[in-house]
CSV table of C-alpha atoms and ligand atoms in Angstrom, one decimal:
chain,number,residue,atom,x,y,z
A,23,MET,CA,-0.1,-0.1,0.0
A,24,ASN,CA,1.5,3.2,-1.1
A,25,LYS,CA,2.1,5.8,1.7
A,26,ILE,CA,1.3,9.5,1.4
A,27,ILE,CA,3.8,12.0,2.9
A,28,GLY,CA,2.1,13.6,6.0
A,29,ARG,CA,-0.4,11.0,6.3
A,30,GLU,CA,1.8,9.0,8.8
A,31,LEU,CA,1.3,11.8,11.2
A,32,LEU,CA,-2.3,10.4,11.7
A,33,ASN,CA,-0.6,7.9,14.0
A,34,ASN,CA,-0.2,10.9,16.5
A,35,CYS,CA,-3.8,11.4,16.7
A,36,ASN,CA,-4.8,10.6,20.3
A,37,ARG,CA,-8.4,11.4,20.6
A,38,ILE,CA,-10.5,9.9,17.8
A,39,VAL,CA,-14.2,9.8,16.8
A,40,VAL,CA,-15.2,7.0,14.5
A,41,LYS,CA,-18.5,7.0,12.7
A,42,VAL,CA,-20.2,3.7,11.2
A,43,GLY,CA,-23.1,4.0,9.3
A,44,THR,CA,-26.2,1.6,9.1
A,45,THR,CA,-25.1,0.0,5.8
A,46,THR,CA,-21.6,-1.0,7.3
A,47,LEU,CA,-23.3,-2.5,10.5
A,48,THR,CA,-26.1,-4.4,9.0
A,49,TYR,CA,-26.8,-6.8,6.2
A,50,ASP,CA,-29.6,-5.9,3.7
A,51,ASN,CA,-32.2,-7.9,5.7
A,52,GLY,CA,-31.6,-5.4,8.5
A,53,LYS,CA,-29.7,-8.1,10.9
A,54,LEU,CA,-26.6,-7.0,12.3
A,55,ASN,CA,-23.4,-8.0,10.6
A,56,LEU,CA,-21.9,-9.5,13.6
A,57,GLN,CA,-18.5,-10.4,12.0
A,58,ARG,CA,-18.1,-6.7,11.2
A,59,VAL,CA,-19.4,-5.3,14.6
A,60,SER,CA,-17.2,-7.5,16.5
A,61,LYS,CA,-14.2,-6.6,14.3
A,62,LEU,CA,-15.1,-3.0,14.9
A,63,ALA,CA,-15.2,-3.7,18.8
A,64,TRP,CA,-11.7,-5.5,18.6
A,65,VAL,CA,-9.9,-2.6,16.7
A,66,LEU,CA,-11.4,0.2,18.9
A,67,SER,CA,-10.6,-1.7,21.9
A,68,ASP,CA,-7.1,-2.2,20.8
A,69,LEU,CA,-6.6,1.6,20.2
A,70,LYS,CA,-7.8,2.1,23.5
A,71,SER,CA,-5.3,-0.3,24.9
A,72,GLN,CA,-2.6,1.8,22.7
A,73,GLY,CA,-3.6,4.7,25.1
A,74,LYS,CA,-6.0,6.6,22.7
A,75,GLU,CA,-9.1,8.1,23.8
A,76,ILE,CA,-12.0,6.7,21.3
A,77,ALA,CA,-15.6,7.6,20.8
A,78,LEU,CA,-17.9,5.6,18.4
A,79,VAL,CA,-20.9,7.4,16.7
A,80,SER,CA,-23.1,4.3,15.7
A,81,SER,CA,-26.0,4.3,13.4
A,82,GLY,CA,-28.2,1.2,13.0
A,83,ALA,CA,-30.9,1.9,15.6
A,84,ILE,CA,-33.8,2.1,13.4
A,85,THR,CA,-32.9,-0.6,11.0
A,86,VAL,CA,-32.1,-3.1,13.8
A,87,GLY,CA,-35.3,-2.2,15.7
A,88,THR,CA,-37.4,-2.7,12.4
A,89,GLU,CA,-35.9,-6.0,12.0
A,90,ARG,CA,-36.3,-7.0,15.8
A,91,LEU,CA,-40.0,-5.9,15.5
A,92,GLY,CA,-40.6,-8.2,12.7
A,93,LEU,CA,-41.8,-5.3,10.4
A,94,THR,CA,-41.3,-6.1,6.9
A,95,LYS,CA,-40.4,-2.5,5.9
A,96,ARG,CA,-38.6,0.5,7.8
A,97,PRO,CA,-41.3,2.7,8.8
A,98,LYS,CA,-41.6,5.9,7.1
A,99,ASP,CA,-43.6,8.1,9.6
A,100,ILE,CA,-41.6,9.7,12.8
A,101,LYS,CA,-43.5,7.9,15.4
A,102,GLY,CA,-42.8,4.5,13.7
A,103,LYS,CA,-39.1,5.4,13.3
A,104,GLN,CA,-39.0,6.5,16.9
A,105,ALA,CA,-40.5,3.5,18.3
A,106,ALA,CA,-38.2,1.2,16.1
A,107,SER,CA,-35.3,3.1,17.1
A,108,ALA,CA,-36.2,2.8,20.8
A,109,VAL,CA,-36.0,-1.1,20.4
A,110,GLY,CA,-33.1,-1.0,18.1
A,111,GLN,CA,-30.9,1.2,20.3
A,112,ALA,CA,-31.2,-1.1,23.1
A,113,VAL,CA,-30.4,-4.2,21.0
A,114,LEU,CA,-27.4,-2.5,19.8
A,115,MET,CA,-26.2,-1.5,22.9
A,116,GLN,CA,-26.5,-4.7,24.6
A,117,ILE,CA,-24.5,-6.2,21.7
A,118,TYR,CA,-21.8,-3.5,21.9
A,119,GLN,CA,-21.7,-4.1,25.6
A,120,ASN,CA,-21.0,-7.9,24.9
A,121,LEU,CA,-18.4,-7.5,22.4
A,122,PHE,CA,-16.5,-4.8,24.0
A,123,LEU,CA,-16.5,-6.6,27.3
A,124,GLU,CA,-14.6,-9.5,25.7
A,125,TYR,CA,-11.8,-7.2,25.4
A,126,ASN,CA,-12.1,-5.8,28.9
A,127,GLN,CA,-13.7,-2.4,27.6
A,128,GLN,CA,-16.4,-0.6,29.3
A,129,VAL,CA,-19.0,1.4,26.9
A,130,ALA,CA,-21.5,4.2,27.7
A,131,GLN,CA,-24.3,5.3,25.8
A,132,ILE,CA,-24.8,8.9,24.8
A,133,LEU,CA,-28.0,10.1,22.9
A,134,LEU,CA,-27.8,13.7,21.7
A,135,THR,CA,-30.1,16.0,20.1
A,136,LYS,CA,-29.3,19.1,18.4
A,137,ASP,CA,-30.8,21.4,21.1
A,138,ILE,CA,-28.2,20.0,23.4
A,139,ILE,CA,-25.5,21.3,21.1
A,140,ASP,CA,-27.2,24.7,20.7
A,141,ASN,CA,-27.5,25.5,24.3
A,142,PRO,CA,-24.5,26.5,25.9
A,143,VAL,CA,-25.1,25.1,29.2
A,144,ARG,CA,-26.2,21.7,28.2
A,145,LYS,CA,-23.5,21.8,25.6
A,146,GLU,CA,-21.0,22.3,28.4
A,147,ASN,CA,-22.6,19.4,30.5
A,148,ALA,CA,-22.5,16.9,27.6
A,149,ARG,CA,-18.8,17.9,27.2
A,150,ASN,CA,-17.9,17.3,30.6
A,151,THR,CA,-19.6,13.8,30.6
A,152,PHE,CA,-17.5,13.0,27.6
A,153,PHE,CA,-14.4,14.0,29.5
A,154,GLU,CA,-15.3,12.2,32.7
A,155,LEU,CA,-16.0,9.2,30.8
A,156,PHE,CA,-12.4,9.4,29.1
A,157,LYS,CA,-11.0,9.8,32.6
A,158,LEU,CA,-12.8,6.8,33.7
A,159,GLY,CA,-11.4,4.8,30.7
A,160,VAL,CA,-15.0,4.4,29.1
A,161,ILE,CA,-15.5,4.3,25.3
A,162,PRO,CA,-18.6,6.6,24.8
A,163,ILE,CA,-21.0,5.2,21.9
A,164,ILE,CA,-23.3,8.0,20.7
A,165,ASN,CA,-26.4,8.1,18.6
A,166,GLU,CA,-29.0,10.6,18.0
A,167,ASN,CA,-31.7,10.5,20.4
A,168,ASP,CA,-34.1,9.5,17.7
A,169,THR,CA,-36.9,8.5,20.1
A,170,VAL,CA,-37.4,12.2,21.0
A,171,SER,CA,-36.0,14.1,18.0
A,172,ILE,CA,-38.4,16.0,16.0
A,173,ASP,CA,-37.7,18.1,13.2
A,174,GLU,CA,-36.2,21.3,14.6
A,175,LEU,CA,-34.0,19.2,16.9
A,176,GLU,CA,-32.6,16.6,14.3
A,177,PHE,CA,-29.0,16.6,13.2
A,178,SER,CA,-30.6,14.9,10.1
A,179,ASP,CA,-28.1,12.3,9.9
A,180,ASN,CA,-25.1,10.8,11.9
A,181,ASP,CA,-22.5,12.2,9.5
A,182,THR,CA,-23.5,15.6,10.8
A,183,LEU,CA,-23.9,14.1,14.4
A,184,SER,CA,-20.4,12.8,14.2
A,185,SER,CA,-18.8,16.3,13.3
A,186,TYR,CA,-20.7,18.0,16.1
A,187,VAL,CA,-19.5,15.4,18.4
A,188,ALA,CA,-15.9,15.7,17.0
A,189,CYS,CA,-15.9,19.5,17.6
A,190,LEU,CA,-17.5,19.0,21.2
A,191,ILE,CA,-14.8,16.9,22.2
A,192,ASP,CA,-11.9,18.7,20.8
A,193,CYS,CA,-10.7,15.4,19.0
A,194,ASP,CA,-7.7,15.0,16.5
A,195,LEU,CA,-9.3,12.8,14.0
A,196,LEU,CA,-12.8,12.0,12.8
A,197,ILE,CA,-13.1,8.6,10.7
A,198,ILE,CA,-16.4,8.4,8.8
A,199,LEU,CA,-16.9,4.6,7.6
A,200,SER,CA,-19.5,3.7,5.3
A,201,ASP,CA,-20.0,2.0,1.9
A,202,ILE,CA,-18.2,4.5,0.2
A,203,GLU,CA,-14.3,4.1,-0.4
A,204,GLY,CA,-13.6,7.9,-0.6
A,205,LEU,CA,-14.5,10.8,-2.8
A,206,TYR,CA,-13.9,10.0,-6.6
A,207,GLU,CA,-13.4,12.6,-9.4
A,208,GLU,CA,-16.3,10.7,-11.2
A,209,ASP,CA,-18.9,8.2,-10.3
A,210,PRO,CA,-16.9,4.9,-9.7
A,211,LYS,CA,-20.1,2.8,-10.5
A,212,LYS,CA,-20.1,4.7,-14.1
A,213,ASN,CA,-16.4,4.7,-14.7
A,214,PRO,CA,-14.5,1.9,-12.9
A,215,ASN,CA,-11.2,3.6,-13.8
A,216,ALA,CA,-12.3,6.7,-11.7
A,217,HIS,CA,-9.7,8.4,-9.8
A,218,LYS,CA,-10.0,8.4,-5.9
A,219,ILE,CA,-9.0,11.8,-4.4
A,220,ASP,CA,-6.4,11.1,-1.7
A,221,ILE,CA,-6.4,14.5,0.1
A,222,ILE,CA,-8.4,17.4,0.0
A,223,ASN,CA,-6.9,20.7,1.5
A,224,LYS,CA,-9.8,23.1,0.6
A,225,ILE,CA,-13.5,22.2,0.5
A,226,ASP,CA,-15.3,24.5,-2.0
A,227,GLN,CA,-18.2,24.3,-4.2
A,228,ASN,CA,-16.3,22.0,-6.7
A,229,ILE,CA,-15.9,19.4,-4.0
A,230,TYR,CA,-19.7,19.5,-3.4
A,231,ASP,CA,-20.5,19.1,-7.3
A,232,ILE,CA,-18.1,16.2,-7.5
A,233,ALA,CA,-20.0,14.7,-4.5
A,234,GLY,CA,-23.4,14.9,-6.1
A,235,GLY,CA,-26.7,15.4,-4.6
A,236,PRO,CA,-27.6,14.3,-0.9
A,237,LEU,CA,-29.2,11.3,-1.9
A,238,SER,CA,-26.7,9.9,-4.1
A,239,GLU,CA,-25.9,7.1,-1.9
A,240,HIS,CA,-27.3,4.5,0.3
A,241,GLY,CA,-28.5,5.2,4.0
A,242,THR,CA,-29.5,8.7,5.4
A,243,GLY,CA,-26.4,10.5,4.6
A,244,GLY,CA,-24.7,10.5,1.2
A,245,MET,CA,-21.2,11.8,0.0
A,246,HIS,CA,-22.7,15.3,0.4
A,247,THR,CA,-23.5,15.0,4.1
A,248,LYS,CA,-20.0,13.5,4.7
A,249,ILE,CA,-18.2,16.5,2.9
A,250,SER,CA,-20.3,19.0,4.9
A,251,ALA,CA,-19.2,16.9,8.1
A,252,ALA,CA,-15.7,17.1,7.0
A,253,GLN,CA,-16.1,21.0,6.5
A,254,ARG,CA,-17.4,21.3,10.1
A,255,ALA,CA,-14.7,19.1,11.5
A,256,THR,CA,-11.7,20.7,9.5
A,257,GLN,CA,-12.8,24.3,10.2
A,258,ALA,CA,-12.3,23.4,13.8
A,259,GLY,CA,-8.8,22.0,13.0
A,260,ILE,CA,-10.0,18.3,13.0
A,261,LYS,CA,-8.7,16.1,10.4
A,262,THR,CA,-11.3,13.9,8.8
A,263,ILE,CA,-11.2,10.8,6.7
A,264,VAL,CA,-14.0,9.1,4.6
A,265,ALA,CA,-13.4,5.6,3.9
A,266,SER,CA,-15.1,2.2,3.4
A,267,GLY,CA,-15.9,0.4,6.7
A,268,SER,CA,-16.3,-3.2,5.2
A,269,GLU,CA,-13.0,-4.1,6.9
A,270,PRO,CA,-12.7,-2.3,10.3
A,271,ASN,CA,-9.0,-2.8,10.7
A,272,ILE,CA,-8.7,-0.3,7.9
A,273,ILE,CA,-8.5,1.9,10.9
A,274,PHE,CA,-5.3,0.7,11.7
A,275,LYS,CA,-4.1,1.2,8.1
A,276,ILE,CA,-5.3,4.7,8.2
A,277,LEU,CA,-3.3,5.5,11.4
A,278,ALA,CA,-0.4,3.9,9.8
A,279,GLY,CA,-0.3,6.4,6.9
A,280,ASP,CA,-1.7,4.1,4.2
A,281,ASN,CA,-3.4,5.8,1.3
A,282,ILE,CA,-7.0,4.8,2.3
A,283,GLY,CA,-10.1,6.9,1.6
A,284,THR,CA,-10.0,10.7,1.4
A,285,LEU,CA,-8.3,12.7,3.9
A,286,PHE,CA,-9.6,16.2,4.5
A,287,VAL,CA,-7.2,18.3,6.2
B,328,LIG,N1,-30.0,7.6,14.1
B,328,LIG,C1,-30.3,6.9,13.0
B,328,LIG,C2,-30.2,5.3,13.5
B,328,LIG,O1,-29.6,5.0,14.6
B,328,LIG,C3,-29.2,7.0,12.0
B,328,LIG,C4,-29.1,8.0,11.1
B,328,LIG,C5,-28.2,7.9,10.0
B,328,LIG,O2,-27.6,7.0,9.9
B,328,LIG,O3,-27.6,9.1,9.7
B,328,LIG,O4,-31.0,4.5,13.1
């Protein structure tokens, strides 16, 4: 794997937020991809053992809840989604708890809504909780509090949420893992020889144009929401990587400086 000058510095990142999307965590039938989730728990636990502070932003609650409730289709109405996420979030946390415990790591659940970030007192409170958890050696697992989120409170997608979390806790690196390998100059589905952009120093309209519309990918967020998350994070001085989550140990390679995904600096 070829190395990119400067990327090896990523290994110095100490506080890291990792975001994984629903399509990475689940199979098409809505069941959890346990192989992948187990590997993720293993990788994050190992980084924790290396002395890094890790926070995981995990989607999947609505999809897992839909499957657990035996519904044939993901609900479309707000209350249906909220009910599914209430069930799915508990299932997700139970599984994370068990998997991380295998590696002697304690996890914690943090459910956020946009109004917490918008309110200085509540924001400070949330921030203090994160720092206390880090002090106690715990890995926080964050999702939007879908069960009570309504339009005005919504982050709208977990890419956005992850960038707010990254800024809230002043992390060094945000890693967004999904079914997308990175940002390509052209749609790789249309042109298999399309060139991946390895590093982006400036996010401008051209980058958004390359990324396409907000609904160009599976899941709630598309490449568009990832670029806008990267923009929020990099404006706060936080490096951001968008890469494929199909093999969670890719995180080790990213930190080793391998040319994986698209790095926004
Ligand atoms: N909070 C949603 C869930 O856990 C996911 C939103 C997203 O993936 O952007 O199902």
